[in-house]
mmCIF file of C-alpha atoms and ligand atoms in Angstrom:
data_model
loop_
_atom_site.group_PDB
_atom_site.id
_atom_site.type_symbol
_atom_site.label_atom_id
_atom_site.label_comp_id
_atom_site.label_asym_id
_atom_site.label_seq_id
_atom_site.Cartn_x
_atom_site.Cartn_y
_atom_site.Cartn_z
ATOM 1 C CA UNK A 1 0.171 0.135 0.190
ATOM 2 C CA UNK A 2 1.724 3.342 -0.818
ATOM 3 C CA UNK A 3 1.894 5.798 1.940
ATOM 4 C CA UNK A 4 -0.475 8.259 0.640
ATOM 5 C CA UNK A 5 -3.396 5.525 0.810
ATOM 6 C CA UNK A 6 -1.870 4.574 4.141
ATOM 7 C CA UNK A 7 -2.440 7.985 5.390
ATOM 8 C CA UNK A 8 -5.627 8.614 3.836
ATOM 9 C CA UNK A 9 -6.920 5.462 5.584
ATOM 10 C CA UNK A 10 -5.546 6.206 8.730
ATOM 11 C CA UNK A 11 -7.164 9.688 9.097
ATOM 12 C CA UNK A 12 -10.508 8.855 7.247
ATOM 13 C CA UNK A 13 -11.040 6.406 9.812
ATOM 14 C CA UNK A 14 -9.638 8.600 12.899
ATOM 15 C CA UNK A 15 -12.169 11.170 11.263
ATOM 16 C CA UNK A 16 -15.435 8.383 11.734
ATOM 17 C CA UNK A 17 -14.994 8.479 15.523
ATOM 18 C CA UNK A 18 -16.505 10.776 18.336
ATOM 19 C CA UNK A 19 -14.848 14.022 18.001
ATOM 20 C CA UNK A 20 -15.411 17.302 19.234
ATOM 21 C CA UNK A 21 -14.319 20.939 17.431
ATOM 22 C CA UNK A 22 -10.932 20.657 19.191
ATOM 23 C CA UNK A 23 -10.172 17.198 18.061
ATOM 24 C CA UNK A 24 -11.131 18.004 14.115
ATOM 25 C CA UNK A 25 -8.975 21.096 14.253
ATOM 26 C CA UNK A 26 -5.960 19.441 15.472
ATOM 27 C CA UNK A 27 -6.715 16.651 12.544
ATOM 28 C CA UNK A 28 -6.935 19.579 10.102
ATOM 29 C CA UNK A 29 -3.250 21.037 11.116
ATOM 30 C CA UNK A 30 -1.694 17.827 11.341
ATOM 31 C CA UNK A 31 -3.089 17.529 7.893
ATOM 32 C CA UNK A 32 -2.900 20.581 6.247
ATOM 33 C CA UNK A 33 -0.834 22.787 8.611
ATOM 34 C CA UNK A 34 2.618 24.523 7.517
ATOM 35 C CA UNK A 35 4.252 21.388 8.754
ATOM 36 C CA UNK A 36 1.425 19.089 8.113
ATOM 37 C CA UNK A 37 1.748 15.367 6.664
ATOM 38 C CA UNK A 38 -0.142 16.358 3.121
ATOM 39 C CA UNK A 39 1.489 19.692 3.008
ATOM 40 C CA UNK A 40 5.012 17.856 3.207
ATOM 41 C CA UNK A 41 4.009 15.582 0.691
ATOM 42 C CA UNK A 42 3.323 18.276 -1.544
ATOM 43 C CA UNK A 43 6.673 19.670 -0.969
ATOM 44 C CA UNK A 44 8.425 16.658 -2.181
ATOM 45 C CA UNK A 45 6.869 16.775 -5.546
ATOM 46 C CA UNK A 46 9.653 19.180 -6.634
ATOM 47 C CA UNK A 47 12.330 16.711 -6.221
ATOM 48 C CA UNK A 48 10.526 13.742 -7.915
ATOM 49 C CA UNK A 49 11.486 11.903 -11.039
ATOM 50 C CA UNK A 50 8.812 13.276 -13.560
ATOM 51 C CA UNK A 51 7.862 9.394 -14.203
ATOM 52 C CA UNK A 52 7.141 9.227 -10.569
ATOM 53 C CA UNK A 53 5.645 12.672 -10.169
ATOM 54 C CA UNK A 54 2.661 12.497 -12.108
ATOM 55 C CA UNK A 55 1.219 9.270 -10.501
ATOM 56 C CA UNK A 56 2.165 10.788 -6.959
ATOM 57 C CA UNK A 57 0.536 13.982 -7.527
ATOM 58 C CA UNK A 58 -2.363 12.635 -8.901
ATOM 59 C CA UNK A 59 -3.105 10.085 -5.817
ATOM 60 C CA UNK A 60 -2.190 12.877 -3.603
ATOM 61 C CA UNK A 61 -4.482 15.440 -5.035
ATOM 62 C CA UNK A 62 -7.255 12.976 -4.472
ATOM 63 C CA UNK A 63 -6.407 11.943 -1.154
ATOM 64 C CA UNK A 64 -6.183 15.665 -0.543
ATOM 65 C CA UNK A 65 -9.881 16.197 -1.640
ATOM 66 C CA UNK A 66 -11.304 13.477 0.221
ATOM 67 C CA UNK A 67 -9.776 14.036 3.314
ATOM 68 C CA UNK A 68 -10.975 17.837 3.066
ATOM 69 C CA UNK A 69 -14.400 16.901 2.184
ATOM 70 C CA UNK A 70 -14.278 14.610 5.432
ATOM 71 C CA UNK A 71 -12.900 17.290 7.278
ATOM 72 C CA UNK A 72 -16.093 19.725 6.419
ATOM 73 C CA UNK A 73 -18.493 16.879 6.932
ATOM 74 C CA UNK A 74 -17.371 16.516 10.187
ATOM 75 C CA UNK A 75 -17.299 20.150 11.265
ATOM 76 C CA UNK A 76 -20.806 20.583 9.996
ATOM 77 C CA UNK A 77 -22.097 17.557 12.043
ATOM 78 C CA UNK A 78 -20.424 18.929 15.385
ATOM 79 C CA UNK A 79 -22.043 22.042 14.369
ATOM 80 C CA UNK A 80 -25.534 20.414 13.983
ATOM 81 C CA UNK A 81 -25.283 18.549 16.769
ATOM 82 C CA UNK A 82 -24.498 22.170 18.990
ATOM 83 C CA UNK A 83 -27.554 23.250 17.530
ATOM 84 C CA UNK A 84 -29.885 20.374 18.428
ATOM 85 C CA UNK A 85 -28.546 19.895 21.502
ATOM 86 C CA UNK A 86 -29.339 23.824 22.348
ATOM 87 C CA UNK A 87 -32.536 23.558 20.735
ATOM 88 C CA UNK A 88 -33.497 20.720 23.146
ATOM 89 C CA UNK A 89 -32.222 21.952 26.364
ATOM 90 C CA UNK A 90 -32.758 26.021 26.216
ATOM 91 C CA UNK A 91 -36.579 26.025 25.942
ATOM 92 C CA UNK A 92 -38.492 29.236 25.001
ATOM 93 C CA UNK A 93 -41.503 29.614 27.330
ATOM 94 C CA UNK A 94 -43.680 31.916 25.017
ATOM 95 C CA UNK A 95 -46.202 32.447 27.682
ATOM 96 C CA UNK A 96 -43.813 34.993 29.304
ATOM 97 C CA UNK A 97 -44.881 38.870 29.473
ATOM 98 C CA UNK A 98 -42.822 40.725 27.273
ATOM 99 C CA UNK A 99 -40.483 43.363 28.733
ATOM 100 C CA UNK A 100 -41.750 46.961 28.537
ATOM 101 C CA UNK A 101 -40.009 49.153 26.625
ATOM 102 C CA UNK A 102 -39.632 52.757 27.513
ATOM 103 C CA UNK A 103 -39.722 55.384 24.935
ATOM 104 C CA UNK A 104 -38.585 58.458 25.104
ATOM 105 C CA UNK A 105 -40.580 61.425 24.201
ATOM 106 C CA UNK A 106 -39.169 64.572 22.584
ATOM 107 C CA UNK A 107 -39.240 67.821 24.569
ATOM 108 C CA UNK A 108 -41.809 70.596 23.247
ATOM 109 C CA UNK A 109 -39.015 72.768 22.947
ATOM 110 C CA UNK A 110 -36.973 70.619 20.819
ATOM 111 C CA UNK A 111 -40.197 69.980 18.661
ATOM 112 C CA UNK A 112 -40.528 74.017 18.062
ATOM 113 C CA UNK A 113 -36.691 74.360 17.644
ATOM 114 C CA UNK A 114 -37.030 72.168 14.569
ATOM 115 C CA UNK A 115 -40.185 73.160 13.087
ATOM 116 C CA UNK A 116 -38.733 76.387 13.105
ATOM 117 C CA UNK A 117 -35.512 75.507 11.871
ATOM 118 C CA UNK A 118 -37.263 73.758 8.988
ATOM 119 C CA UNK A 119 -39.687 76.883 8.273
ATOM 120 C CA UNK A 120 -36.729 79.446 7.818
ATOM 121 C CA UNK A 121 -34.624 76.736 6.299
ATOM 122 C CA UNK A 122 -37.540 76.779 3.397
ATOM 123 C CA UNK A 123 -36.621 80.596 2.850
ATOM 124 C CA UNK A 124 -33.201 80.423 2.657
ATOM 125 C CA UNK A 125 -31.697 81.066 6.266
ATOM 126 C CA UNK A 126 -29.238 78.776 7.253
ATOM 127 C CA UNK A 127 -28.624 77.460 11.026
ATOM 128 C CA UNK A 128 -25.660 78.818 13.373
ATOM 129 C CA UNK A 129 -25.098 78.339 17.093
ATOM 130 C CA UNK A 130 -23.308 80.389 19.935
ATOM 131 C CA UNK A 131 -21.946 79.257 22.854
ATOM 132 C CA UNK A 132 -24.586 79.826 26.011
ATOM 133 C CA UNK A 133 -21.269 81.045 28.127
ATOM 134 C CA UNK A 134 -20.483 84.303 26.300
ATOM 135 C CA UNK A 135 -18.239 87.279 26.479
ATOM 136 C CA UNK A 136 -19.631 90.483 27.606
ATOM 137 C CA UNK A 137 -18.162 92.006 24.595
ATOM 138 C CA UNK A 138 -20.484 90.129 22.368
ATOM 139 C CA UNK A 139 -23.603 90.020 24.477
ATOM 140 C CA UNK A 140 -23.454 93.424 24.811
ATOM 141 C CA UNK A 141 -20.632 95.677 23.757
ATOM 142 C CA UNK A 142 -20.642 95.143 20.214
ATOM 143 C CA UNK A 143 -24.529 94.851 20.126
ATOM 144 C CA UNK A 144 -24.082 98.500 21.055
ATOM 145 C CA UNK A 145 -25.168 98.617 24.622
ATOM 146 C CA UNK A 146 -23.836 101.242 26.661
ATOM 147 C CA UNK A 147 -22.295 100.523 29.871
ATOM 148 C CA UNK A 148 -25.359 102.071 32.115
ATOM 149 C CA UNK A 149 -27.889 99.795 30.063
ATOM 150 C CA UNK A 150 -30.176 98.166 32.510
ATOM 151 C CA UNK A 151 -30.094 94.817 30.783
ATOM 152 C CA UNK A 152 -26.229 94.807 32.317
ATOM 153 C CA UNK A 153 -27.320 95.147 35.778
ATOM 154 C CA UNK A 154 -26.500 92.086 38.005
ATOM 155 C CA UNK A 155 -30.313 91.849 38.991
ATOM 156 C CA UNK A 156 -30.923 90.858 35.548
ATOM 157 C CA UNK A 157 -27.663 89.298 34.054
ATOM 158 C CA UNK A 158 -25.810 85.975 35.299
ATOM 159 C CA UNK A 159 -22.401 87.100 35.428
ATOM 160 C CA UNK A 160 -19.583 84.308 35.832
ATOM 161 C CA UNK A 161 -16.451 86.412 37.600
ATOM 162 C CA UNK A 162 -16.008 89.554 39.434
ATOM 163 C CA UNK A 163 -15.028 91.666 36.410
ATOM 164 C CA UNK A 164 -18.197 90.952 34.752
ATOM 165 C CA UNK A 165 -16.461 89.511 31.273
ATOM 166 C CA UNK A 166 -18.043 86.144 31.032
ATOM 167 C CA UNK A 167 -21.618 85.759 31.730
ATOM 168 C CA UNK A 168 -24.609 83.522 30.573
ATOM 169 C CA UNK A 169 -26.035 85.109 27.415
ATOM 170 C CA UNK A 170 -28.991 87.098 27.731
ATOM 171 C CA UNK A 171 -30.552 86.375 24.220
ATOM 172 C CA UNK A 172 -29.071 85.130 20.936
ATOM 173 C CA UNK A 173 -27.983 88.376 19.398
ATOM 174 C CA UNK A 174 -24.252 87.857 20.285
ATOM 175 C CA UNK A 175 -24.854 85.083 17.596
ATOM 176 C CA UNK A 176 -25.311 87.832 15.120
ATOM 177 C CA UNK A 177 -22.048 89.117 15.748
ATOM 178 C CA UNK A 178 -20.019 85.583 15.781
ATOM 179 C CA UNK A 179 -21.598 84.937 12.208
ATOM 180 C CA UNK A 180 -20.982 88.622 11.076
ATOM 181 C CA UNK A 181 -17.528 88.580 11.984
ATOM 182 C CA UNK A 182 -16.178 84.774 10.517
ATOM 183 C CA UNK A 183 -17.950 85.867 7.257
ATOM 184 C CA UNK A 184 -18.640 88.385 4.735
ATOM 185 C CA UNK A 185 -22.103 90.161 3.832
ATOM 186 C CA UNK A 186 -25.014 88.873 2.619
ATOM 187 C CA UNK A 187 -25.972 86.907 5.849
ATOM 188 C CA UNK A 188 -28.881 85.014 5.910
ATOM 189 C CA UNK A 189 -29.387 82.727 9.329
ATOM 190 C CA UNK A 190 -31.219 81.973 12.384
ATOM 191 C CA UNK A 191 -29.438 80.993 15.716
ATOM 192 C CA UNK A 192 -31.900 78.700 18.380
ATOM 193 C CA UNK A 193 -30.294 78.371 21.375
ATOM 194 C CA UNK A 194 -30.796 78.716 25.387
ATOM 195 C CA UNK A 195 -30.755 81.886 26.743
ATOM 196 C CA UNK A 196 -30.303 83.400 30.650
ATOM 197 C CA UNK A 197 -31.740 86.141 32.779
ATOM 198 C CA UNK A 198 -32.397 86.358 36.637
ATOM 199 C CA UNK A 199 -36.431 86.199 36.081
ATOM 200 C CA UNK A 200 -39.003 83.441 37.209
ATOM 201 C CA UNK A 201 -42.886 83.325 37.514
ATOM 202 C CA UNK A 202 -45.399 81.736 35.501
ATOM 203 C CA UNK A 203 -44.262 83.314 32.025
ATOM 204 C CA UNK A 204 -40.597 83.884 32.821
ATOM 205 C CA UNK A 205 -37.831 81.442 33.537
ATOM 206 C CA UNK A 206 -34.212 81.866 34.529
ATOM 207 C CA UNK A 207 -33.333 79.899 31.474
ATOM 208 C CA UNK A 208 -35.177 79.961 28.342
ATOM 209 C CA UNK A 209 -34.989 79.801 24.304
ATOM 210 C CA UNK A 210 -34.904 82.454 21.802
ATOM 211 C CA UNK A 211 -34.271 82.200 18.348
ATOM 212 C CA UNK A 212 -32.255 84.684 16.491
ATOM 213 C CA UNK A 213 -33.014 85.839 12.820
ATOM 214 C CA UNK A 214 -30.743 88.010 10.715
ATOM 215 C CA UNK A 215 -30.709 89.131 7.145
ATOM 216 C CA UNK A 216 -28.190 91.508 6.207
ATOM 217 C CA UNK A 217 -27.797 92.261 2.407
ATOM 218 C CA UNK A 218 -27.462 95.441 0.198
ATOM 219 C CA UNK A 219 -31.123 96.865 0.179
ATOM 220 C CA UNK A 220 -33.495 94.797 3.171
ATOM 221 C CA UNK A 221 -35.754 96.796 4.605
ATOM 222 C CA UNK A 222 -38.739 96.689 7.219
ATOM 223 C CA UNK A 223 -41.044 95.617 4.578
ATOM 224 C CA UNK A 224 -38.796 92.154 4.131
ATOM 225 C CA UNK A 225 -38.717 91.711 7.952
ATOM 226 C CA UNK A 226 -43.164 92.419 8.239
ATOM 227 C CA UNK A 227 -43.056 89.809 5.766
ATOM 228 C CA UNK A 228 -40.632 87.621 6.982
ATOM 229 C CA UNK A 229 -41.985 87.346 10.174
ATOM 230 C CA UNK A 230 -45.791 87.443 8.811
ATOM 231 C CA UNK A 231 -44.904 84.382 6.701
ATOM 232 C CA UNK A 232 -43.028 82.531 9.757
ATOM 233 C CA UNK A 233 -46.213 82.830 12.242
ATOM 234 C CA UNK A 234 -48.769 81.667 9.869
ATOM 235 C CA UNK A 235 -46.453 78.697 8.916
ATOM 236 C CA UNK A 236 -45.624 77.708 12.564
ATOM 237 C CA UNK A 237 -49.050 77.988 13.927
ATOM 238 C CA UNK A 238 -50.267 76.148 10.413
ATOM 239 C CA UNK A 239 -53.045 79.110 9.832
ATOM 240 C CA UNK A 240 -53.954 81.636 6.775
ATOM 241 C CA UNK A 241 -54.672 84.592 8.705
ATOM 242 C CA UNK A 242 -52.769 86.055 11.801
ATOM 243 C CA UNK A 243 -53.176 89.151 13.469
ATOM 244 C CA UNK A 244 -50.080 90.826 14.308
ATOM 245 C CA UNK A 245 -48.769 94.157 15.376
ATOM 246 C CA UNK A 246 -45.673 95.750 15.399
ATOM 247 C CA UNK A 247 -45.305 98.065 18.852
ATOM 248 C CA UNK A 248 -42.208 101.040 18.523
ATOM 249 C CA UNK A 249 -39.391 99.753 20.898
ATOM 250 C CA UNK A 250 -36.419 100.541 21.888
ATOM 251 C CA UNK A 251 -33.189 98.236 21.645
ATOM 252 C CA UNK A 252 -29.558 99.446 21.506
ATOM 253 C CA UNK A 253 -28.953 97.073 18.475
ATOM 254 C CA UNK A 254 -31.515 98.341 16.143
ATOM 255 C CA UNK A 255 -33.147 101.207 14.812
ATOM 256 C CA UNK A 256 -35.850 101.410 14.708
ATOM 257 C CA UNK A 257 -37.163 98.855 16.900
ATOM 258 C CA UNK A 258 -40.233 97.318 17.154
ATOM 259 C CA UNK A 259 -41.979 94.069 19.543
ATOM 260 C CA UNK A 260 -44.545 92.520 17.841
ATOM 261 C CA UNK A 261 -47.511 90.893 19.424
ATOM 262 C CA UNK A 262 -49.724 88.441 17.852
ATOM 263 C CA UNK A 263 -53.865 87.924 18.621
ATOM 264 C CA UNK A 264 -55.470 85.134 20.233
ATOM 265 C CA UNK A 265 -58.502 84.336 21.611
ATOM 266 C CA UNK A 266 -59.503 81.649 24.369
ATOM 267 C CA UNK A 267 -62.002 79.355 22.828
ATOM 268 C CA UNK A 268 -63.483 76.875 25.316
ATOM 269 C CA UNK A 269 -60.455 77.022 27.218
ATOM 270 C CA UNK A 270 -57.991 76.488 24.080
ATOM 271 C CA UNK A 271 -56.239 79.115 22.264
ATOM 272 C CA UNK A 272 -56.841 80.445 18.979
ATOM 273 C CA UNK A 273 -54.573 82.105 17.017
ATOM 274 C CA UNK A 274 -55.176 84.870 14.703
ATOM 275 C CA UNK A 275 -58.326 85.909 16.370
ATOM 276 C CA UNK A 276 -59.949 87.398 19.177
ATOM 277 C CA UNK A 277 -58.463 90.569 20.957
ATOM 278 C CA UNK A 278 -56.066 89.489 23.656
ATOM 279 C CA UNK A 279 -52.201 90.207 22.319
ATOM 280 C CA UNK A 280 -49.320 88.149 23.592
ATOM 281 C CA UNK A 281 -45.510 89.353 22.712
ATOM 282 C CA UNK A 282 -43.661 87.008 21.056
ATOM 283 C CA UNK A 283 -40.818 88.578 19.530
ATOM 284 C CA UNK A 284 -38.252 91.777 19.858
ATOM 285 C CA UNK A 285 -37.033 93.149 15.828
ATOM 286 C CA UNK A 286 -35.711 96.087 14.243
ATOM 287 C CA UNK A 287 -33.191 97.279 11.777
ATOM 288 C CA UNK A 288 -29.822 96.387 12.604
ATOM 289 C CA UNK A 289 -27.913 99.407 14.183
ATOM 290 C CA UNK A 290 -25.345 100.847 12.240
ATOM 291 C CA UNK A 291 -22.799 100.779 14.792
ATOM 292 C CA UNK A 292 -23.364 97.193 15.411
ATOM 293 C CA UNK A 293 -22.259 96.223 11.340
ATOM 294 C CA UNK A 294 -19.336 99.000 12.180
ATOM 295 C CA UNK A 295 -18.345 96.908 15.098
ATOM 296 C CA UNK A 296 -18.332 93.663 12.819
ATOM 297 C CA UNK A 297 -16.632 95.218 9.993
ATOM 298 C CA UNK A 298 -19.775 95.547 7.693
ATOM 299 C CA UNK A 299 -20.190 98.945 6.005
ATOM 300 C CA UNK A 300 -23.201 100.513 6.883
ATOM 301 C CA UNK A 301 -23.425 102.295 3.864
ATOM 302 C CA UNK A 302 -23.306 99.775 1.411
ATOM 303 C CA UNK A 303 -25.432 96.978 3.780
ATOM 304 C CA UNK A 304 -28.472 96.943 6.150
ATOM 305 C CA UNK A 305 -31.006 94.341 7.340
ATOM 306 C CA UNK A 306 -33.248 93.587 9.943
ATOM 307 C CA UNK A 307 -32.573 91.025 13.053
ATOM 308 C CA UNK A 308 -35.281 89.512 15.128
ATOM 309 C CA UNK A 309 -35.243 87.566 18.512
ATOM 310 C CA UNK A 310 -38.311 85.447 19.134
ATOM 311 C CA UNK A 311 -39.244 83.538 22.285
ATOM 312 C CA UNK A 312 -39.367 79.716 21.287
ATOM 313 C CA UNK A 313 -40.690 78.432 24.560
ATOM 314 C CA UNK A 314 -43.599 81.196 24.592
ATOM 315 C CA UNK A 315 -44.384 80.277 20.710
ATOM 316 C CA UNK A 316 -44.462 76.786 22.247
ATOM 317 C CA UNK A 317 -46.903 77.234 24.680
ATOM 318 C CA UNK A 318 -49.260 78.873 22.266
ATOM 319 C CA UNK A 319 -49.478 76.213 19.803
ATOM 320 C CA UNK A 320 -49.490 73.403 21.946
ATOM 321 C CA UNK A 321 -51.867 74.701 24.822
ATOM 322 C CA UNK A 322 -48.973 74.513 27.488
ATOM 323 C CA UNK A 323 -49.861 77.240 30.334
ATOM 324 C CA UNK A 324 -46.781 77.516 32.541
ATOM 325 C CA UNK A 325 -43.504 78.375 31.291
ATOM 326 C CA UNK A 326 -41.745 76.465 34.358
ATOM 327 C CA UNK A 327 -43.235 73.233 33.504
ATOM 328 C CA UNK A 328 -40.811 73.253 31.007
ATOM 329 C CA UNK A 329 -37.837 72.825 32.734
ATOM 330 C CA UNK A 330 -39.064 70.703 35.912
ATOM 331 C CA UNK A 331 -37.902 67.475 34.444
ATOM 332 C CA UNK A 332 -41.348 65.687 35.375
ATOM 333 C CA UNK A 333 -41.472 62.534 33.266
ATOM 334 C CA UNK A 334 -45.528 62.437 33.595
ATOM 335 C CA UNK A 335 -45.422 66.198 32.011
ATOM 336 C CA UNK A 336 -43.190 65.300 29.198
ATOM 337 C CA UNK A 337 -45.236 61.424 28.300
ATOM 338 C CA UNK A 338 -48.174 64.005 27.860
ATOM 339 C CA UNK A 339 -46.722 67.042 26.314
ATOM 340 C CA UNK A 340 -43.706 65.405 24.417
ATOM 341 C CA UNK A 341 -43.899 64.014 20.954
ATOM 342 C CA UNK A 342 -43.296 60.824 19.547
ATOM 343 C CA UNK A 343 -40.008 60.250 17.152
ATOM 344 C CA UNK A 344 -41.121 59.253 14.123
ATOM 345 C CA UNK A 345 -39.580 55.678 14.112
ATOM 346 C CA UNK A 346 -41.368 54.047 16.849
ATOM 347 C CA UNK A 347 -40.789 50.407 17.507
ATOM 348 C CA UNK A 348 -43.551 48.079 16.224
ATOM 349 C CA UNK A 349 -43.873 46.583 19.740
ATOM 350 C CA UNK A 350 -44.223 49.813 21.674
ATOM 351 C CA UNK A 351 -47.468 50.455 23.675
ATOM 352 C CA UNK A 352 -47.157 53.365 24.944
ATOM 353 C CA UNK A 353 -46.744 54.551 28.496
ATOM 354 C CA UNK A 354 -49.875 56.094 29.677
ATOM 355 C CA UNK A 355 -52.606 56.809 27.619
HETATM 356 N N1 LIG B 401 -32.238 90.413 21.486
HETATM 357 C C1 LIG B 401 -33.670 91.026 21.951
HETATM 358 C C2 LIG B 401 -34.095 90.392 23.116
HETATM 359 O O1 LIG B 401 -33.613 89.806 23.850
HETATM 360 C C3 LIG B 401 -34.583 90.722 20.799
HETATM 361 C C4 LIG B 401 -34.511 91.359 19.523
HETATM 362 C C5 LIG B 401 -33.451 90.461 18.881
HETATM 363 C C6 LIG B 401 -34.705 92.476 19.552
HETATM 364 C C7 LIG B 401 -32.752 91.026 17.802
HETATM 365 C C8 LIG B 401 -34.043 93.419 18.039
HETATM 366 C C9 LIG B 401 -33.247 92.422 17.315
HETATM 367 O O2 LIG B 401 -35.213 90.998 23.812
#
């Protein structure tokens, strides 16, 4: 019997036994590893007489194929055995109750910010961000706010150091400054975010949200401002008609300045926007003051435009019928469950929490 046949029979025999995965792996290495029996026989081929080589090579290839097939079958057999024994031993108890999934909700403020951003994006505004901890310079000085302005007062503003150089931004207007300093006109941006003032009652919270708007170009005027706000408010409240009034006001960084109220009515305890004779102030706005443009290296003889700052939380309160601003930030899970929004992709096995 040739060596090849002997080896082949020996290993086929071994592989017929009751083996585990380690045994089979070991046999595989013994045969086909770097120094394996079959691998070594292949190495011998090179030094053989050609008459001898032909038969030897064909025997060897056949043996190799046979052994490889046997090995593969053995691996498969072991794997099947394992699966079968698992199926036998690990039973699934289909009568067990399913686990509860606690699906988070989107906070109304996040929802409103998304809605605002998408409405303004549609009319060409891009979204900018700025830091909550702001430099006094960006929050006040660059915005043409004089040293003695009451907004700078300690009673109004949270300062973070004794020199009053760092503070929690009191409005989103510093993002106007940051945006204009890092780019070249035209500018058409909104900047939603958190703002802070030392104030707390049913309609004021020390931390609240604003969205800043800024549109600077060669011939932007107050008509554009009115049109833009009108469009925004109608889209946001999903109504065809709104009542909106501009009241003359004063901000150091705009001239002229206005505050804007929208008309609403309470019908059966529900707020209806665009009707009635109640007014709610929702934003401040105006034409950007030339001094502000100068501070950010924009030539006020060539460029002009408007800015506005809208109270996001108030918009949310109005649209979704929430009557206490403080509840927004009390992190009450039941409140969030009631007023929060479902994310778009709710898993199919979600049963809801408190419906
Ligand atoms: N920053 C102002 C505020 O917080 C709002 C505002 C923004 C007014 C932009 C005019 C222009 O009250």
